[in-house]
């Protein structure tokens, strides 16, 4: 996700950060800035970006899960993106074929070359990470909880 931030005295002007962030991270970030503790059942997928805004270079998150307009889930791991199903994930029908799509966004931002067949270990690791996050009902530390919706993955029944 691209994110533009202006925070005088904290974010250096014209600075850039190449770390993985997610829109859900805004909740924990604002809570950190305001020194507010979030309850364990709020912001289950939100990680504070404040360390990155302050110039630290260590990643704040390893994975980020998103869902397309059609309900197709995807997981990011750094510059890798695994789409757990066929199709574009957007408004268009997209490609057919494999139920899994793996893209290296560092070299293929347009998601044109599916690397799932060439990277089976990465696909397995990212699939396992996705399943763990769904099973725990959160991607942050905290107590396991139920998801607020029934999570369906491809292939759908």
Backbone as CSV, one residue per row, in Angstrom:
resi,resn,N_x,N_y,N_z,CA_x,CA_y,CA_z,C_x,C_y,C_z
1,UNK,0.842,-1.168,0.000,0.000,0.000,0.000,0.887,1.230,0.000
2,UNK,0.583,2.157,-0.830,1.276,3.444,-0.806,0.644,4.298,0.286
3,UNK,1.476,4.999,1.013,0.986,5.827,2.106,1.807,7.111,2.131
4,UNK,1.142,8.232,2.098,1.810,9.529,2.171,1.482,10.131,3.531
5,UNK,2.522,10.518,4.252,2.348,11.028,5.607,3.077,12.362,5.756
6,UNK,2.412,13.292,6.383,3.055,14.546,6.789,2.876,14.652,8.292
7,UNK,3.981,14.629,9.003,3.952,14.664,10.463,5.169,15.468,10.921
8,UNK,5.059,16.812,10.907,6.193,17.679,11.235,6.834,17.310,12.578
9,UNK,8.144,17.279,12.573,8.886,16.944,13.782,9.078,15.457,13.990
10,UNK,8.404,14.641,13.206,8.536,13.186,13.333,9.001,12.579,12.017
11,UNK,8.269,12.843,10.950,8.615,12.298,9.638,9.495,13.303,8.904
12,UNK,10.666,12.840,8.504,11.588,13.720,7.773,10.997,14.058,6.408
13,UNK,11.027,15.331,6.015,10.500,15.713,4.694,11.181,14.923,3.576
14,UNK,10.395,14.523,2.593,10.859,13.795,1.403,11.452,12.431,1.726
15,UNK,11.202,11.908,2.929,11.722,10.580,3.266,10.859,9.502,2.628
16,UNK,11.467,8.338,2.446,10.764,7.197,1.859,11.020,5.965,2.708
17,UNK,10.057,5.071,2.715,10.180,3.821,3.453,9.637,2.713,2.566
18,UNK,10.390,1.676,2.378,9.967,0.580,1.510,9.351,-0.594,2.246
19,UNK,8.970,-0.409,3.504,8.428,-1.513,4.297,6.963,-1.797,3.961
20,UNK,6.560,-3.029,4.210,5.178,-3.457,4.018,4.299,-2.827,5.092
21,UNK,3.252,-2.135,4.667,2.267,-1.559,5.582,0.875,-1.913,5.061
22,UNK,-0.115,-1.732,5.897,-1.498,-2.047,5.532,-2.387,-0.918,6.039
23,UNK,-3.482,-0.667,5.354,-4.376,0.412,5.785,-4.892,0.191,7.198
24,UNK,-5.010,-1.064,7.625,-5.452,-1.353,8.990,-4.476,-0.802,10.024
25,UNK,-3.226,-0.595,9.625,-2.204,-0.104,10.547,-2.455,1.326,11.014
26,UNK,-3.308,2.043,10.333,-3.581,3.424,10.736,-4.219,3.486,12.125
27,UNK,-5.055,2.500,12.480,-5.699,2.503,13.794,-4.658,2.430,14.909
28,UNK,-3.773,1.438,14.848,-2.754,1.289,15.892,-1.771,2.455,15.877
29,UNK,-1.500,2.996,14.704,-0.584,4.134,14.604,-1.167,5.357,15.303
30,UNK,-2.410,5.668,15.024,-3.057,6.820,15.666,-3.173,6.594,17.167
31,UNK,-3.495,5.364,17.572,-3.554,5.059,19.003,-2.190,5.271,19.660
32,UNK,-1.115,4.870,18.983,0.242,5.077,19.523,0.560,6.557,19.664
33,UNK,0.232,7.330,18.648,0.497,8.771,18.689,-0.254,9.416,19.853
34,UNK,-1.479,8.961,20.101,-2.303,9.523,21.171,-2.065,8.857,22.526
35,UNK,-1.154,7.860,22.566,-0.851,7.104,23.791,-2.099,6.421,24.352
36,UNK,-2.884,5.845,23.453,-4.094,5.118,23.830,-3.842,3.630,23.635
37,UNK,-4.144,2.828,24.662,-4.018,1.382,24.542,-5.293,0.820,23.930
38,UNK,-5.132,0.042,22.871,-6.287,-0.601,22.248,-6.636,-1.869,23.019
39,UNK,-7.928,-2.172,23.193,-8.300,-3.438,23.817,-7.879,-4.610,22.929
40,UNK,-7.766,-5.798,23.512,-7.294,-6.981,22.785,-8.193,-7.346,21.610
41,UNK,-9.457,-6.936,21.659,-10.378,-7.297,20.579,-10.615,-6.143,19.601
42,UNK,-9.713,-5.186,19.580,-9.807,-4.066,18.630,-8.491,-3.958,17.867
43,UNK,-8.587,-3.699,16.602,-7.374,-3.554,15.803,-6.579,-4.835,15.704
44,UNK,-7.276,-5.950,15.552,-6.637,-7.265,15.555,-5.606,-7.438,14.447
45,UNK,-5.694,-6.621,13.428,-4.752,-6.695,12.311,-3.991,-5.387,12.142
46,UNK,-3.980,-4.570,13.167,-3.368,-3.250,13.082,-2.069,-3.205,13.876
47,UNK,-1.004,-2.760,13.219,0.319,-2.639,13.836,0.754,-1.183,13.697
48,UNK,1.259,-0.616,14.775,1.664,0.789,14.737,2.826,1.009,13.777
49,UNK,2.671,2.005,12.935,3.717,2.405,12.000,4.624,3.476,12.594
50,UNK,4.386,3.855,13.839,5.158,4.930,14.449,6.670,4.694,14.369
51,UNK,7.169,3.467,14.607,8.619,3.278,14.456,9.116,3.621,13.048
52,UNK,8.356,3.263,12.033,8.756,3.588,10.662,8.687,5.090,10.417
53,UNK,7.660,5.731,10.954,7.529,7.179,10.789,8.685,7.921,11.455
54,UNK,9.215,7.325,12.517,10.332,7.930,13.239,11.681,7.589,12.611
55,UNK,11.651,6.868,11.483,12.879,6.604,10.748,13.524,5.258,10.974
56,UNK,12.925,4.408,11.803,13.502,3.076,12.010,13.363,2.258,10.731
57,UNK,14.281,1.331,10.525,14.278,0.567,9.273,13.800,-0.872,9.436
58,UNK,13.633,-1.343,10.666,13.159,-2.709,10.881,11.690,-2.818,10.478
59,UNK,11.321,-3.885,9.763,9.905,-4.063,9.403,9.030,-4.165,10.652
60,UNK,7.836,-3.620,10.578,6.888,-3.734,11.690,5.933,-4.902,11.485
61,UNK,5.843,-5.391,10.263,4.976,-6.539,9.990,5.615,-7.407,8.918
62,UNK,5.333,-8.721,8.999,5.826,-9.641,7.979,4.766,-9.900,6.921
63,UNK,3.522,-10.005,7.357,2.440,-10.351,6.438,1.327,-9.312,6.483
64,UNK,0.606,-9.223,5.391,-0.610,-8.413,5.322,-1.605,-9.170,4.457
65,UNK,-2.812,-9.318,4.959,-3.868,-10.006,4.215,-4.837,-8.966,3.675
66,UNK,-5.260,-9.174,2.450,-6.271,-8.309,1.850,-7.285,-9.184,1.133
67,UNK,-8.359,-8.568,0.724,-9.424,-9.297,0.045,-9.927,-8.433,-1.104
68,UNK,-10.137,-9.056,-2.254,-10.588,-8.309,-3.423,-12.067,-7.976,-3.325
69,UNK,-12.514,-7.173,-4.256,-13.920,-6.791,-4.333,-14.818,-8.016,-4.498
70,UNK,-14.266,-9.089,-5.056,-15.022,-10.329,-5.258,-14.788,-11.354,-4.159
71,UNK,-14.085,-10.972,-3.110,-13.868,-11.868,-1.986,-12.660,-12.775,-2.113
72,UNK,-11.797,-12.520,-3.067,-10.615,-13.348,-3.292,-9.499,-12.906,-2.344
73,UNK,-9.037,-13.801,-1.443,-8.015,-13.391,-0.486,-6.610,-13.400,-1.082
74,UNK,-5.761,-12.559,-0.511,-4.347,-12.509,-0.885,-3.543,-12.231,0.374
75,UNK,-2.305,-12.689,0.372,-1.396,-12.411,1.476,-0.104,-11.852,0.909
76,UNK,0.419,-10.832,1.564,1.708,-10.240,1.193,2.753,-10.683,2.201
77,UNK,3.944,-10.923,1.710,5.118,-11.199,2.540,6.250,-10.411,1.902
78,UNK,6.530,-9.237,2.452,7.512,-8.357,1.821,7.032,-7.962,0.437
79,UNK,7.865,-8.188,-0.562,7.484,-7.830,-1.934,6.766,-8.968,-2.657
80,UNK,6.508,-10.062,-1.969,5.785,-11.187,-2.569,4.294,-11.075,-2.274
81,UNK,3.478,-11.447,-3.258,2.025,-11.452,-3.098,1.490,-12.784,-3.598
82,UNK,0.751,-13.477,-2.734,0.112,-14.741,-3.090,-1.391,-14.519,-3.114
83,UNK,-2.001,-14.719,-4.276,-3.454,-14.639,-4.418,-3.970,-16.067,-4.354
84,UNK,-4.893,-16.308,-3.436,-5.365,-17.662,-3.173,-6.602,-17.981,-4.004
85,UNK,-6.450,-17.942,-5.317,-7.537,-18.262,-6.225,-7.262,-17.721,-7.610
86,UNK,-8.102,-18.079,-8.580,-7.925,-17.594,-9.950,-8.582,-16.233,-10.139
87,UNK,-8.268,-15.580,-11.212,-8.910,-14.310,-11.536,-8.047,-13.133,-11.155
88,UNK,-8.529,-11.952,-11.504,-7.730,-10.745,-11.314,-7.787,-10.213,-9.896
89,UNK,-8.828,-10.546,-9.166,-9.001,-9.968,-7.847,-9.634,-8.593,-7.887
90,UNK,-9.857,-8.069,-9.082,-10.453,-6.745,-9.221,-11.798,-6.824,-9.910
91,UNK,-12.134,-5.755,-10.616,-13.422,-5.700,-11.300,-13.443,-6.588,-12.537
92,UNK,-12.300,-6.739,-13.197,-12.262,-7.546,-14.420,-12.263,-9.029,-14.084
93,UNK,-12.594,-9.844,-15.077,-12.637,-11.287,-14.871,-11.248,-11.832,-14.596
94,UNK,-10.255,-11.328,-15.297,-8.885,-11.761,-15.067,-8.590,-13.101,-15.694
95,UNK,-7.421,-13.619,-15.366,-6.963,-14.878,-15.945,-7.643,-16.086,-15.344
96,UNK,-7.577,-17.150,-16.062,-8.095,-18.430,-15.583,-6.896,-19.315,-15.277
97,UNK,-7.157,-20.543,-14.929,-6.054,-21.472,-14.731,-5.831,-21.758,-13.265
98,UNK,-4.583,-21.680,-12.862,-4.163,-22.071,-11.525,-4.992,-21.391,-10.440
99,UNK,-5.251,-22.136,-9.390,-5.957,-21.581,-8.247,-5.069,-20.732,-7.364
100,UNK,-3.763,-20.750,-7.598,-2.831,-19.951,-6.812,-2.017,-19.066,-7.737
101,UNK,-1.802,-17.833,-7.312,-1.003,-16.901,-8.106,0.022,-16.244,-7.195
102,UNK,1.292,-16.351,-7.566,2.371,-15.756,-6.793,3.103,-14.747,-7.664
103,UNK,3.246,-13.539,-7.141,3.916,-12.482,-7.896,5.008,-11.842,-7.051
104,UNK,6.118,-11.512,-7.700,7.201,-10.758,-7.082,6.986,-9.297,-7.473
105,UNK,6.393,-8.536,-6.567,6.035,-7.157,-6.883,7.249,-6.247,-7.042
106,UNK,8.421,-6.713,-6.628,9.634,-5.915,-6.827,10.004,-5.843,-8.302
107,UNK,9.648,-6.888,-9.052,9.993,-6.931,-10.479,8.775,-7.005,-11.388
108,UNK,7.588,-7.222,-10.812,6.378,-7.435,-11.607,5.185,-6.769,-10.930
109,UNK,5.214,-5.453,-10.865,4.149,-4.714,-10.192,2.792,-4.910,-10.866
110,UNK,2.789,-5.207,-12.162,1.548,-5.425,-12.892,0.986,-6.828,-12.754
111,UNK,1.645,-7.683,-11.969,1.188,-9.054,-11.720,0.918,-9.801,-13.021
112,UNK,1.921,-9.841,-13.879,1.797,-10.492,-15.184,2.395,-11.893,-15.215
113,UNK,3.403,-12.175,-14.374,4.105,-13.456,-14.417,3.856,-14.230,-13.127
114,UNK,2.996,-15.241,-13.217,2.667,-16.083,-12.075,3.839,-17.022,-11.795
115,UNK,4.446,-16.893,-10.629,5.614,-17.689,-10.252,5.280,-18.842,-9.314
116,UNK,3.999,-19.157,-9.142,3.601,-20.198,-8.191,4.253,-21.540,-8.501
117,UNK,4.308,-21.930,-9.755,4.894,-23.225,-10.121,6.400,-23.258,-9.872
118,UNK,7.075,-22.118,-10.005,8.528,-22.063,-9.818,8.933,-21.887,-8.351
119,UNK,7.999,-21.508,-7.495,8.309,-21.207,-6.092,7.388,-21.982,-5.138
120,UNK,7.360,-23.332,-5.225,6.416,-24.093,-4.394,6.658,-23.934,-2.889
121,UNK,7.909,-23.784,-2.474,8.188,-23.619,-1.042,7.640,-22.288,-0.526
122,UNK,7.798,-21.240,-1.311,7.280,-19.926,-0.921,5.750,-19.965,-0.872
123,UNK,5.132,-20.614,-1.858,3.671,-20.751,-1.869,3.208,-21.487,-0.617
124,UNK,3.891,-22.580,-0.269,3.509,-23.361,0.912,3.659,-22.535,2.188
125,UNK,4.758,-21.799,2.314,4.990,-20.991,3.513,3.964,-19.868,3.633
126,UNK,3.665,-19.211,2.527,2.702,-18.111,2.571,1.284,-18.622,2.799
127,UNK,0.961,-19.782,2.229,-0.353,-20.387,2.465,-0.500,-20.752,3.934
128,UNK,0.547,-21.332,4.521,0.517,-21.693,5.941,0.365,-20.450,6.818
129,UNK,1.058,-19.369,6.475,0.935,-18.121,7.237,-0.491,-17.588,7.156
130,UNK,-1.078,-17.617,5.964,-2.462,-17.171,5.780,-3.404,-18.003,6.652
131,UNK,-3.256,-19.330,6.600,-4.135,-20.217,7.362,-4.000,-19.989,8.867
132,UNK,-2.785,-19.734,9.332,-2.553,-19.477,10.756,-3.242,-18.182,11.183
133,UNK,-3.095,-17.141,10.388,-3.720,-15.857,10.716,-5.240,-15.995,10.754
134,UNK,-5.807,-16.685,9.781,-7.259,-16.887,9.753,-7.699,-17.709,10.961
135,UNK,-6.960,-18.781,11.278,-7.325,-19.637,12.410,-7.267,-18.877,13.736
136,UNK,-6.312,-17.952,13.865,-6.175,-17.191,15.107,-7.111,-15.989,15.167
137,UNK,-7.699,-15.619,14.027,-8.616,-14.485,14.008,-7.922,-13.146,14.141
138,UNK,-6.605,-13.130,13.924,-5.841,-11.892,14.053,-4.446,-12.107,13.489
139,UNK,-3.797,-11.005,13.108,-2.416,-11.086,12.637,-1.451,-10.429,13.617
140,UNK,-1.964,-9.974,14.749,-1.136,-9.368,15.791,-1.086,-10.294,16.994
141,UNK,-0.192,-9.997,17.927,-0.148,-10.765,19.169,-1.419,-10.500,19.961
142,UNK,-1.877,-11.521,20.656,-3.079,-11.379,21.459,-3.843,-12.680,21.484
143,UNK,-4.927,-12.714,22.234,-5.694,-13.952,22.357,-6.374,-14.334,21.039
144,UNK,-6.451,-15.644,20.817,-7.163,-16.141,19.642,-8.621,-15.731,19.759
145,UNK,-9.219,-15.435,18.607,-10.623,-15.047,18.612,-11.280,-15.479,17.314
146,UNK,-12.591,-15.463,17.324,-13.341,-15.835,16.120,-13.280,-14.693,15.115
147,UNK,-13.291,-15.041,13.843,-13.378,-14.027,12.791,-14.789,-13.456,12.776
148,UNK,-14.930,-12.225,12.319,-16.244,-11.585,12.312,-17.104,-12.020,11.132
149,UNK,-16.516,-12.762,10.187,-17.260,-13.332,9.063,-16.765,-14.754,8.843
150,UNK,-17.509,-15.524,8.077,-17.039,-16.842,7.669,-15.991,-16.621,6.584
151,UNK,-14.790,-17.121,6.805,-13.706,-16.938,5.846,-13.736,-18.094,4.864
152,UNK,-13.932,-17.759,3.603,-13.965,-18.771,2.547,-12.743,-18.570,1.662
153,UNK,-12.132,-19.685,1.293,-10.990,-19.609,0.388,-11.255,-20.493,-0.816
154,UNK,-10.470,-20.291,-1.844,-10.603,-21.050,-3.079,-10.027,-22.437,-2.873
155,UNK,-10.575,-23.525,-3.416,-11.816,-23.506,-4.192,-13.022,-23.430,-3.273
156,UNK,-14.005,-22.690,-3.717,-15.220,-22.529,-2.920,-16.158,-23.699,-3.157
157,UNK,-16.873,-24.096,-2.105,-17.825,-25.220,-2.258,-19.000,-24.852,-3.142
